[in-house]
Amino acid sequence: MDDLGLALVVEDDDDVRHLVEDVLRQAGFEVLSAATGREGAEIARREAPTVVTLDLGLPDIDGFEVLRRIRTSSDAYVVMLTARDEEPDTILALQSGADDYLTKPFRPRELRARIAAMMRRPRGGVADATPEGRPAAPAGEDRERTTAAPSPVRATSPSAGAAQAPAARPDPLLRHSGLTLDPRTRTVALGRTPLDLTRSEFDLLHALLRAGGGVLTRSELVRVARGERYREDSYVSEADERAVEVHLGNLRRKLGDDSRQPRWLVTVRGVGYRLAPPAS
């Protein structure tokens, strides 16, 4: 890979910072770095990086506050790199706008693979991105949004004497119990109400709708969230599976779903998730 844009490393440990810088340069990024949270947030605001790696334990302000500041002005892909492996930290990082969470010590090849996977995920609609894949303008704190699904475009009738137009493609909309998802525009609506979903929530819901009631394992859903659905050899950690559970919990909340009497998402204990049977 080359010419992937700008990456920012926010890390106070010199050895770790230099290691991450090397990984990112080898991947094809131009790299800037900061040893404090305030400096990192300012560089992110000024330079608009494509990717940020962010330590939680910084000497001035913690990584959660840095992430909050970054999200006020940047739609960068953010990977949290930290020695903290407690589940509340993972959940808080993901809910605060991080795209991934990797604990130290980490494997450089895994970091590079995770960043590559993140960059395969679209940031909103294709029309909103620049040719380099970076967003045309910064978004707010929770940035990978979807809105109400528009009505499909109707084909016009051919004029007299004209050649018969090709048959219209099948309706791409996916529907289930009042829920409508349009994969062309990455939009979702519940009845007539648009749902404000993150990119991960949209991708997970799309995969479950396509499965049509079949069970998707946690590992399969992790790969969906990473954009690696068909790479069965990719490594899946417990932290990855917990992250998917957080995303699905947020999706349930936005749907107003009750896990005890689910209308859309059913937990298959010890295995994964599936769609609930259609409402009668």
PDB file of C-alpha atoms in Angstrom:
ATOM      1  CA  MET A   1       0.000   0.000   0.000  1.00  0.00           C
ATOM      2  CA  ASP A   2       1.179   3.553  -0.551  1.00  0.00           C
ATOM      3  CA  ASP A   3      -0.008   7.134  -0.357  1.00  0.00           C
ATOM      4  CA  LEU A   4      -2.725   6.363   2.189  1.00  0.00           C
ATOM      5  CA  GLY A   5      -2.773   9.868   3.603  1.00  0.00           C
ATOM      6  CA  LEU A   6      -1.781  11.161   7.005  1.00  0.00           C
ATOM      7  CA  ALA A   7      -1.655   9.142  10.232  1.00  0.00           C
ATOM      8  CA  LEU A   8      -1.313  10.587  13.727  1.00  0.00           C
ATOM      9  CA  VAL A   9       0.250   8.680  16.638  1.00  0.00           C
ATOM     10  CA  VAL A  10      -0.664   9.982  20.108  1.00  0.00           C
ATOM     11  CA  GLU A  11       1.537   8.087  22.581  1.00  0.00           C
ATOM     12  CA  ASP A  12       3.755   9.162  25.483  1.00  0.00           C
ATOM     13  CA  ASP A  13       5.956   6.043  25.561  1.00  0.00           C
ATOM     14  CA  ASP A  14       8.879   6.691  23.197  1.00  0.00           C
ATOM     15  CA  ASP A  15       9.442   3.029  22.291  1.00  0.00           C
ATOM     16  CA  VAL A  16       5.784   2.350  21.529  1.00  0.00           C
ATOM     17  CA  ARG A  17       5.434   5.617  19.617  1.00  0.00           C
ATOM     18  CA  HIS A  18       8.418   4.807  17.400  1.00  0.00           C
ATOM     19  CA  LEU A  19       7.126   1.274  16.801  1.00  0.00           C
ATOM     20  CA  VAL A  20       3.685   2.518  15.727  1.00  0.00           C
ATOM     21  CA  GLU A  21       5.254   5.196  13.527  1.00  0.00           C
ATOM     22  CA  ASP A  22       7.304   2.514  11.757  1.00  0.00           C
ATOM     23  CA  VAL A  23       4.245   0.286  11.248  1.00  0.00           C
ATOM     24  CA  LEU A  24       2.264   3.140   9.730  1.00  0.00           C
ATOM     25  CA  ARG A  25       5.088   4.347   7.480  1.00  0.00           C
ATOM     26  CA  GLN A  26       5.605   0.809   6.181  1.00  0.00           C
ATOM     27  CA  ALA A  27       1.868   0.662   5.454  1.00  0.00           C
ATOM     28  CA  GLY A  28       2.141   3.778   3.281  1.00  0.00           C
ATOM     29  CA  PHE A  29       1.141   6.672   5.544  1.00  0.00           C
ATOM     30  CA  GLU A  30       2.783   9.988   6.159  1.00  0.00           C
ATOM     31  CA  VAL A  31       3.098  10.078   9.961  1.00  0.00           C
ATOM     32  CA  LEU A  32       2.890  12.796  12.612  1.00  0.00           C
ATOM     33  CA  SER A  33       3.119  12.111  16.334  1.00  0.00           C
ATOM     34  CA  ALA A  34       2.403  13.681  19.705  1.00  0.00           C
ATOM     35  CA  ALA A  35       3.460  12.752  23.234  1.00  0.00           C
ATOM     36  CA  THR A  36       0.586  14.516  25.013  1.00  0.00           C
ATOM     37  CA  GLY A  37      -3.157  14.514  24.623  1.00  0.00           C
ATOM     38  CA  ARG A  38      -3.548  18.253  24.099  1.00  0.00           C
ATOM     39  CA  GLU A  39      -0.901  18.284  21.387  1.00  0.00           C
ATOM     40  CA  GLY A  40      -2.521  15.255  19.708  1.00  0.00           C
ATOM     41  CA  ALA A  41      -5.989  16.845  19.710  1.00  0.00           C
ATOM     42  CA  GLU A  42      -4.589  20.067  18.244  1.00  0.00           C
ATOM     43  CA  ILE A  43      -2.699  18.241  15.483  1.00  0.00           C
ATOM     44  CA  ALA A  44      -5.841  16.254  14.641  1.00  0.00           C
ATOM     45  CA  ARG A  45      -7.844  19.486  14.397  1.00  0.00           C
ATOM     46  CA  ARG A  46      -5.241  21.249  12.282  1.00  0.00           C
ATOM     47  CA  GLU A  47      -4.009  18.450   9.995  1.00  0.00           C
ATOM     48  CA  ALA A  48      -7.170  16.276   9.510  1.00  0.00           C
ATOM     49  CA  PRO A  49      -5.460  12.851   9.596  1.00  0.00           C
ATOM     50  CA  THR A  50      -7.001   9.786   8.016  1.00  0.00           C
ATOM     51  CA  VAL A  51      -6.022   7.492  10.906  1.00  0.00           C
ATOM     52  CA  VAL A  52      -5.243   8.171  14.576  1.00  0.00           C
ATOM     53  CA  THR A  53      -3.741   5.734  17.072  1.00  0.00           C
ATOM     54  CA  LEU A  54      -4.455   6.937  20.583  1.00  0.00           C
ATOM     55  CA  ASP A  55      -3.115   5.848  23.961  1.00  0.00           C
ATOM     56  CA  LEU A  56      -5.483   6.041  26.927  1.00  0.00           C
ATOM     57  CA  GLY A  57      -2.872   6.746  29.615  1.00  0.00           C
ATOM     58  CA  LEU A  58      -1.445  10.110  28.583  1.00  0.00           C
ATOM     59  CA  PRO A  59       0.423  12.449  30.954  1.00  0.00           C
ATOM     60  CA  ASP A  60      -1.900  15.479  30.701  1.00  0.00           C
ATOM     61  CA  ILE A  61      -5.445  14.444  29.721  1.00  0.00           C
ATOM     62  CA  ASP A  62      -6.628  10.870  29.242  1.00  0.00           C
ATOM     63  CA  GLY A  63      -7.351   9.298  25.880  1.00  0.00           C
ATOM     64  CA  PHE A  64     -11.131   9.485  26.344  1.00  0.00           C
ATOM     65  CA  GLU A  65     -10.965  13.285  26.540  1.00  0.00           C
ATOM     66  CA  VAL A  66      -8.603  13.402  23.551  1.00  0.00           C
ATOM     67  CA  LEU A  67     -11.040  11.224  21.606  1.00  0.00           C
ATOM     68  CA  ARG A  68     -13.923  13.524  22.525  1.00  0.00           C
ATOM     69  CA  ARG A  69     -11.961  16.542  21.256  1.00  0.00           C
ATOM     70  CA  ILE A  70     -10.946  14.763  18.059  1.00  0.00           C
ATOM     71  CA  ARG A  71     -14.552  13.827  17.340  1.00  0.00           C
ATOM     72  CA  THR A  72     -15.654  17.481  17.455  1.00  0.00           C
ATOM     73  CA  SER A  73     -13.627  18.191  14.312  1.00  0.00           C
ATOM     74  CA  SER A  74     -12.470  14.944  12.706  1.00  0.00           C
ATOM     75  CA  ASP A  75     -13.929  11.859  11.068  1.00  0.00           C
ATOM     76  CA  ALA A  76     -10.589  10.025  11.286  1.00  0.00           C
ATOM     77  CA  TYR A  77     -10.443   6.296  11.906  1.00  0.00           C
ATOM     78  CA  VAL A  78      -9.324   5.947  15.540  1.00  0.00           C
ATOM     79  CA  VAL A  79      -7.633   2.930  17.135  1.00  0.00           C
ATOM     80  CA  MET A  80      -7.188   2.995  20.901  1.00  0.00           C
ATOM     81  CA  LEU A  81      -3.875   1.437  21.984  1.00  0.00           C
ATOM     82  CA  THR A  82      -3.682   0.815  25.705  1.00  0.00           C
ATOM     83  CA  ALA A  83      -2.455  -1.480  28.451  1.00  0.00           C
ATOM     84  CA  ARG A  84      -5.952  -1.400  29.982  1.00  0.00           C
ATOM     85  CA  ASP A  85      -7.902  -4.532  29.128  1.00  0.00           C
ATOM     86  CA  GLU A  86     -10.936  -4.064  31.388  1.00  0.00           C
ATOM     87  CA  GLU A  87     -14.274  -4.415  29.615  1.00  0.00           C
ATOM     88  CA  PRO A  88     -15.650  -1.016  30.789  1.00  0.00           C
ATOM     89  CA  ASP A  89     -12.717   0.755  29.117  1.00  0.00           C
ATOM     90  CA  THR A  90     -13.336  -1.109  25.852  1.00  0.00           C
ATOM     91  CA  ILE A  91     -17.052  -0.289  25.935  1.00  0.00           C
ATOM     92  CA  LEU A  92     -16.477   3.363  26.806  1.00  0.00           C
ATOM     93  CA  ALA A  93     -13.909   3.780  24.019  1.00  0.00           C
ATOM     94  CA  LEU A  94     -16.227   2.309  21.395  1.00  0.00           C
ATOM     95  CA  GLN A  95     -19.213   4.292  22.622  1.00  0.00           C
ATOM     96  CA  SER A  96     -17.115   7.470  22.591  1.00  0.00           C
ATOM     97  CA  GLY A  97     -16.304   7.112  18.905  1.00  0.00           C
ATOM     98  CA  ALA A  98     -13.287   4.792  18.610  1.00  0.00           C
ATOM     99  CA  ASP A  99     -13.318   2.395  15.658  1.00  0.00           C
ATOM    100  CA  ASP A 100     -11.139  -0.274  17.257  1.00  0.00           C
ATOM    101  CA  TYR A 101      -9.408  -1.095  20.542  1.00  0.00           C
ATOM    102  CA  LEU A 102      -6.106  -2.952  20.818  1.00  0.00           C
ATOM    103  CA  THR A 103      -4.362  -3.825  24.073  1.00  0.00           C
ATOM    104  CA  LYS A 104      -0.626  -3.637  24.688  1.00  0.00           C
ATOM    105  CA  PRO A 105       1.559  -5.456  24.041  1.00  0.00           C
ATOM    106  CA  PHE A 106       0.187  -5.742  20.519  1.00  0.00           C
ATOM    107  CA  ARG A 107       1.516  -7.436  17.413  1.00  0.00           C
ATOM    108  CA  PRO A 108       2.596  -4.927  14.738  1.00  0.00           C
ATOM    109  CA  ARG A 109       1.142  -7.074  11.953  1.00  0.00           C
ATOM    110  CA  GLU A 110      -2.211  -7.202  13.727  1.00  0.00           C
ATOM    111  CA  LEU A 111      -2.241  -3.412  14.123  1.00  0.00           C
ATOM    112  CA  ARG A 112      -1.512  -2.985  10.415  1.00  0.00           C
ATOM    113  CA  ALA A 113      -4.217  -5.525   9.496  1.00  0.00           C
ATOM    114  CA  ARG A 114      -6.801  -3.818  11.703  1.00  0.00           C
ATOM    115  CA  ILE A 115      -6.050  -0.422  10.179  1.00  0.00           C
ATOM    116  CA  ALA A 116      -6.305  -1.870   6.674  1.00  0.00           C
ATOM    117  CA  ALA A 117      -9.663  -3.433   7.599  1.00  0.00           C
ATOM    118  CA  MET A 118     -10.954  -0.147   9.011  1.00  0.00           C
ATOM    119  CA  MET A 119     -10.072   1.699   5.842  1.00  0.00           C
ATOM    120  CA  ARG A 120     -12.129  -0.737   3.773  1.00  0.00           C
ATOM    121  CA  ARG A 121     -15.215   0.427   5.651  1.00  0.00           C
ATOM    122  CA  PRO A 122     -17.048   3.356   4.066  1.00  0.00           C
ATOM    123  CA  ARG A 123     -17.459   6.589   5.980  1.00  0.00           C
ATOM    124  CA  GLY A 124     -21.137   7.287   5.295  1.00  0.00           C
ATOM    125  CA  GLY A 125     -22.222   7.430   1.642  1.00  0.00           C
ATOM    126  CA  VAL A 126     -19.812   7.165  -1.249  1.00  0.00           C
ATOM    127  CA  ALA A 127     -20.844  10.598  -2.455  1.00  0.00           C
ATOM    128  CA  ASP A 128     -19.563  12.133   0.785  1.00  0.00           C
ATOM    129  CA  ALA A 129     -15.987  10.949   0.310  1.00  0.00           C
ATOM    130  CA  THR A 130     -13.061  12.425  -1.554  1.00  0.00           C
ATOM    131  CA  PRO A 131     -11.166  10.351  -4.177  1.00  0.00           C
ATOM    132  CA  GLU A 132      -8.664   9.466  -1.467  1.00  0.00           C
ATOM    133  CA  GLY A 133     -11.441   7.941   0.633  1.00  0.00           C
ATOM    134  CA  ARG A 134     -11.309  10.703   3.236  1.00  0.00           C
ATOM    135  CA  PRO A 135     -14.502  12.505   4.220  1.00  0.00           C
ATOM    136  CA  ALA A 136     -15.311  15.676   2.362  1.00  0.00           C
ATOM    137  CA  ALA A 137     -15.970  17.472   5.636  1.00  0.00           C
ATOM    138  CA  PRO A 138     -15.574  16.641   9.338  1.00  0.00           C
ATOM    139  CA  ALA A 139     -18.574  15.191  11.073  1.00  0.00           C
ATOM    140  CA  GLY A 140     -19.705  15.266  14.675  1.00  0.00           C
ATOM    141  CA  GLU A 141     -18.971  12.903  17.507  1.00  0.00           C
ATOM    142  CA  ASP A 142     -20.853   9.856  16.221  1.00  0.00           C
ATOM    143  CA  ARG A 143     -20.199  10.159  12.545  1.00  0.00           C
ATOM    144  CA  GLU A 144     -21.078   7.084  10.457  1.00  0.00           C
ATOM    145  CA  ARG A 145     -24.757   7.889  10.171  1.00  0.00           C
ATOM    146  CA  THR A 146     -27.654   6.575   8.171  1.00  0.00           C
ATOM    147  CA  THR A 147     -31.032   8.181   7.526  1.00  0.00           C
ATOM    148  CA  ALA A 148     -34.431   7.275   6.191  1.00  0.00           C
ATOM    149  CA  ALA A 149     -34.542   5.011   3.161  1.00  0.00           C
ATOM    150  CA  PRO A 150     -35.861   6.860   0.105  1.00  0.00           C
ATOM    151  CA  SER A 151     -38.410   5.355  -2.230  1.00  0.00           C
ATOM    152  CA  PRO A 152     -36.885   3.325  -5.052  1.00  0.00           C
ATOM    153  CA  VAL A 153     -36.576   5.099  -8.414  1.00  0.00           C
ATOM    154  CA  ARG A 154     -39.306   4.147 -10.848  1.00  0.00           C
ATOM    155  CA  ALA A 155     -38.341   3.154 -14.366  1.00  0.00           C
ATOM    156  CA  THR A 156     -39.929   5.234 -17.145  1.00  0.00           C
ATOM    157  CA  SER A 157     -41.849   3.582 -19.939  1.00  0.00           C
ATOM    158  CA  PRO A 158     -40.005   3.264 -23.277  1.00  0.00           C
ATOM    159  CA  SER A 159     -41.151   5.648 -25.985  1.00  0.00           C
ATOM    160  CA  ALA A 160     -42.955   4.326 -29.036  1.00  0.00           C
ATOM    161  CA  GLY A 161     -40.669   2.605 -31.522  1.00  0.00           C
ATOM    162  CA  ALA A 162     -37.728   2.572 -29.113  1.00  0.00           C
ATOM    163  CA  ALA A 163     -35.904  -0.630 -28.224  1.00  0.00           C
ATOM    164  CA  GLN A 164     -37.204  -2.412 -25.177  1.00  0.00           C
ATOM    165  CA  ALA A 165     -35.339  -1.180 -22.086  1.00  0.00           C
ATOM    166  CA  PRO A 166     -33.543  -3.781 -19.972  1.00  0.00           C
ATOM    167  CA  ALA A 167     -35.553  -5.207 -17.125  1.00  0.00           C
ATOM    168  CA  ALA A 168     -35.223  -3.294 -13.861  1.00  0.00           C
ATOM    169  CA  ARG A 169     -32.986  -4.821 -11.222  1.00  0.00           C
ATOM    170  CA  PRO A 170     -34.705  -6.489  -8.292  1.00  0.00           C
ATOM    171  CA  ASP A 171     -35.743  -4.233  -5.447  1.00  0.00           C
ATOM    172  CA  PRO A 172     -32.663  -4.071  -3.171  1.00  0.00           C
ATOM    173  CA  LEU A 173     -34.613  -3.074  -0.077  1.00  0.00           C
ATOM    174  CA  LEU A 174     -34.549  -5.472   2.868  1.00  0.00           C
ATOM    175  CA  ARG A 175     -37.617  -5.466   5.103  1.00  0.00           C
ATOM    176  CA  HIS A 176     -38.468  -7.134   8.397  1.00  0.00           C
ATOM    177  CA  SER A 177     -41.283  -6.377  10.857  1.00  0.00           C
ATOM    178  CA  GLY A 178     -41.647  -2.745   9.803  1.00  0.00           C
ATOM    179  CA  LEU A 179     -37.904  -2.188   9.359  1.00  0.00           C
ATOM    180  CA  THR A 180     -36.556  -1.142   5.935  1.00  0.00           C
ATOM    181  CA  LEU A 181     -32.884  -1.160   4.961  1.00  0.00           C
ATOM    182  CA  ASP A 182     -31.556   0.110   1.639  1.00  0.00           C
ATOM    183  CA  PRO A 183     -27.981  -1.129   1.010  1.00  0.00           C
ATOM    184  CA  ARG A 184     -27.566   1.169  -2.022  1.00  0.00           C
ATOM    185  CA  THR A 185     -27.871   4.318   0.048  1.00  0.00           C
ATOM    186  CA  ARG A 186     -26.951   2.789   3.423  1.00  0.00           C
ATOM    187  CA  THR A 187     -30.189   4.070   4.902  1.00  0.00           C
ATOM    188  CA  VAL A 188     -32.552   2.531   7.440  1.00  0.00           C
ATOM    189  CA  ALA A 189     -36.064   3.419   8.568  1.00  0.00           C
ATOM    190  CA  LEU A 190     -38.491   1.969  11.099  1.00  0.00           C
ATOM    191  CA  GLY A 191     -41.874   2.627   9.579  1.00  0.00           C
ATOM    192  CA  ARG A 192     -41.541   6.243   8.414  1.00  0.00           C
ATOM    193  CA  THR A 193     -38.985   7.129  11.076  1.00  0.00           C
ATOM    194  CA  PRO A 194     -35.322   7.292  10.016  1.00  0.00           C
ATOM    195  CA  LEU A 195     -32.830   5.479  12.233  1.00  0.00           C
ATOM    196  CA  ASP A 196     -29.549   7.168  13.080  1.00  0.00           C
ATOM    197  CA  LEU A 197     -27.081   4.249  12.946  1.00  0.00           C
ATOM    198  CA  THR A 198     -23.315   4.099  12.999  1.00  0.00           C
ATOM    199  CA  ARG A 199     -21.457   2.319  10.228  1.00  0.00           C
ATOM    200  CA  SER A 200     -20.908  -0.779  12.370  1.00  0.00           C
ATOM    201  CA  GLU A 201     -24.556  -0.925  13.440  1.00  0.00           C
ATOM    202  CA  PHE A 202     -25.687  -0.642   9.817  1.00  0.00           C
ATOM    203  CA  ASP A 203     -23.316  -3.389   8.633  1.00  0.00           C
ATOM    204  CA  LEU A 204     -24.351  -5.763  11.428  1.00  0.00           C
ATOM    205  CA  LEU A 205     -28.049  -5.174  10.805  1.00  0.00           C
ATOM    206  CA  HIS A 206     -27.534  -5.643   7.059  1.00  0.00           C
ATOM    207  CA  ALA A 207     -25.778  -8.969   7.641  1.00  0.00           C
ATOM    208  CA  LEU A 208     -28.530 -10.241   9.955  1.00  0.00           C
ATOM    209  CA  LEU A 209     -31.257  -9.220   7.514  1.00  0.00           C
ATOM    210  CA  ARG A 210     -29.447 -10.970   4.668  1.00  0.00           C
ATOM    211  CA  ALA A 211     -29.127 -14.093   6.797  1.00  0.00           C
ATOM    212  CA  GLY A 212     -32.933 -14.280   6.842  1.00  0.00           C
ATOM    213  CA  GLY A 213     -33.256 -15.802  10.296  1.00  0.00           C
ATOM    214  CA  GLY A 214     -30.079 -17.877  10.149  1.00  0.00           C
ATOM    215  CA  VAL A 215     -27.712 -17.623  13.104  1.00  0.00           C
ATOM    216  CA  LEU A 216     -24.524 -15.583  12.682  1.00  0.00           C
ATOM    217  CA  THR A 217     -21.810 -16.423  15.182  1.00  0.00           C
ATOM    218  CA  ARG A 218     -20.003 -13.746  17.150  1.00  0.00           C
ATOM    219  CA  SER A 219     -16.868 -14.394  15.106  1.00  0.00           C
ATOM    220  CA  GLU A 220     -18.796 -13.930  11.856  1.00  0.00           C
ATOM    221  CA  LEU A 221     -20.256 -10.679  13.152  1.00  0.00           C
ATOM    222  CA  VAL A 222     -16.811  -9.442  14.195  1.00  0.00           C
ATOM    223  CA  ARG A 223     -15.636  -9.973  10.623  1.00  0.00           C
ATOM    224  CA  VAL A 224     -18.700  -8.168   9.312  1.00  0.00           C
ATOM    225  CA  ALA A 225     -17.906  -5.189  11.549  1.00  0.00           C
ATOM    226  CA  ARG A 226     -14.303  -5.213  10.337  1.00  0.00           C
ATOM    227  CA  GLY A 227     -15.244  -5.514   6.669  1.00  0.00           C
ATOM    228  CA  GLU A 228     -13.683  -8.997   6.553  1.00  0.00           C
ATOM    229  CA  ARG A 229     -16.831 -11.109   6.275  1.00  0.00           C
ATOM    230  CA  TYR A 230     -15.322 -13.669   3.901  1.00  0.00           C
ATOM    231  CA  ARG A 231     -11.903 -13.945   5.559  1.00  0.00           C
ATOM    232  CA  GLU A 232     -12.462 -16.900   7.867  1.00  0.00           C
ATOM    233  CA  ASP A 233      -8.777 -17.089   8.787  1.00  0.00           C
ATOM    234  CA  SER A 234      -8.624 -13.646  10.427  1.00  0.00           C
ATOM    235  CA  TYR A 235      -7.977 -13.560  14.167  1.00  0.00           C
ATOM    236  CA  VAL A 236     -10.932 -12.801  16.464  1.00  0.00           C
ATOM    237  CA  SER A 237     -10.273 -11.964  20.121  1.00  0.00           C
ATOM    238  CA  GLU A 238     -12.606 -11.823  23.117  1.00  0.00           C
ATOM    239  CA  ALA A 239     -12.313  -8.018  23.003  1.00  0.00           C
ATOM    240  CA  ASP A 240     -13.530  -8.091  19.378  1.00  0.00           C
ATOM    241  CA  GLU A 241     -16.559 -10.155  20.385  1.00  0.00           C
ATOM    242  CA  ARG A 242     -17.325  -7.821  23.296  1.00  0.00           C
ATOM    243  CA  ALA A 243     -17.149  -4.877  20.907  1.00  0.00           C
ATOM    244  CA  VAL A 244     -19.742  -6.513  18.637  1.00  0.00           C
ATOM    245  CA  GLU A 245     -21.996  -7.087  21.650  1.00  0.00           C
ATOM    246  CA  VAL A 246     -21.726  -3.363  22.443  1.00  0.00           C
ATOM    247  CA  HIS A 247     -22.662  -2.434  18.866  1.00  0.00           C
ATOM    248  CA  LEU A 248     -25.648  -4.801  18.902  1.00  0.00           C
ATOM    249  CA  GLY A 249     -26.721  -3.503  22.303  1.00  0.00           C
ATOM    250  CA  ASN A 250     -26.684   0.034  20.905  1.00  0.00           C
ATOM    251  CA  LEU A 251     -28.622  -1.153  17.848  1.00  0.00           C
ATOM    252  CA  ARG A 252     -31.252  -2.774  20.069  1.00  0.00           C
ATOM    253  CA  ARG A 253     -31.608   0.457  22.032  1.00  0.00           C
ATOM    254  CA  LYS A 254     -32.130   2.505  18.858  1.00  0.00           C
ATOM    255  CA  LEU A 255     -34.697  -0.004  17.604  1.00  0.00           C
ATOM    256  CA  GLY A 256     -36.481   0.052  20.954  1.00  0.00           C
ATOM    257  CA  ASP A 257     -36.131  -3.740  21.028  1.00  0.00           C
ATOM    258  CA  ASP A 258     -36.684  -5.789  24.193  1.00  0.00           C
ATOM    259  CA  SER A 259     -34.181  -8.633  24.591  1.00  0.00           C
ATOM    260  CA  ARG A 260     -36.755 -10.601  26.623  1.00  0.00           C
ATOM    261  CA  GLN A 261     -39.408 -10.341  23.888  1.00  0.00           C
ATOM    262  CA  PRO A 262     -37.379  -9.371  20.799  1.00  0.00           C
ATOM    263  CA  ARG A 263     -39.027  -8.122  17.669  1.00  0.00           C
ATOM    264  CA  TRP A 264     -35.809  -7.916  15.638  1.00  0.00           C
ATOM    265  CA  LEU A 265     -32.636  -9.246  17.312  1.00  0.00           C
ATOM    266  CA  VAL A 266     -32.463 -12.588  19.127  1.00  0.00           C
ATOM    267  CA  THR A 267     -29.447 -13.649  21.181  1.00  0.00           C
ATOM    268  CA  VAL A 268     -28.566 -17.315  20.656  1.00  0.00           C
ATOM    269  CA  ARG A 269     -26.714 -18.004  23.888  1.00  0.00           C
ATOM    270  CA  GLY A 270     -23.179 -19.239  23.469  1.00  0.00           C
ATOM    271  CA  VAL A 271     -23.349 -18.887  19.681  1.00  0.00           C
ATOM    272  CA  GLY A 272     -24.358 -15.487  18.291  1.00  0.00           C
ATOM    273  CA  TYR A 273     -27.422 -13.654  16.989  1.00  0.00           C
ATOM    274  CA  ARG A 274     -30.288 -14.028  14.500  1.00  0.00           C
ATOM    275  CA  LEU A 275     -33.429 -12.201  13.424  1.00  0.00           C
ATOM    276  CA  ALA A 276     -36.614 -12.718  15.374  1.00  0.00           C
ATOM    277  CA  PRO A 277     -39.470 -14.360  13.411  1.00  0.00           C
ATOM    278  CA  PRO A 278     -41.514 -11.792  11.434  1.00  0.00           C
ATOM    279  CA  ALA A 279     -44.241 -10.054  13.421  1.00  0.00           C
ATOM    280  CA  SER A 280     -47.647 -11.542  12.743  1.00  0.00           C
TER     281      SER A 280
END
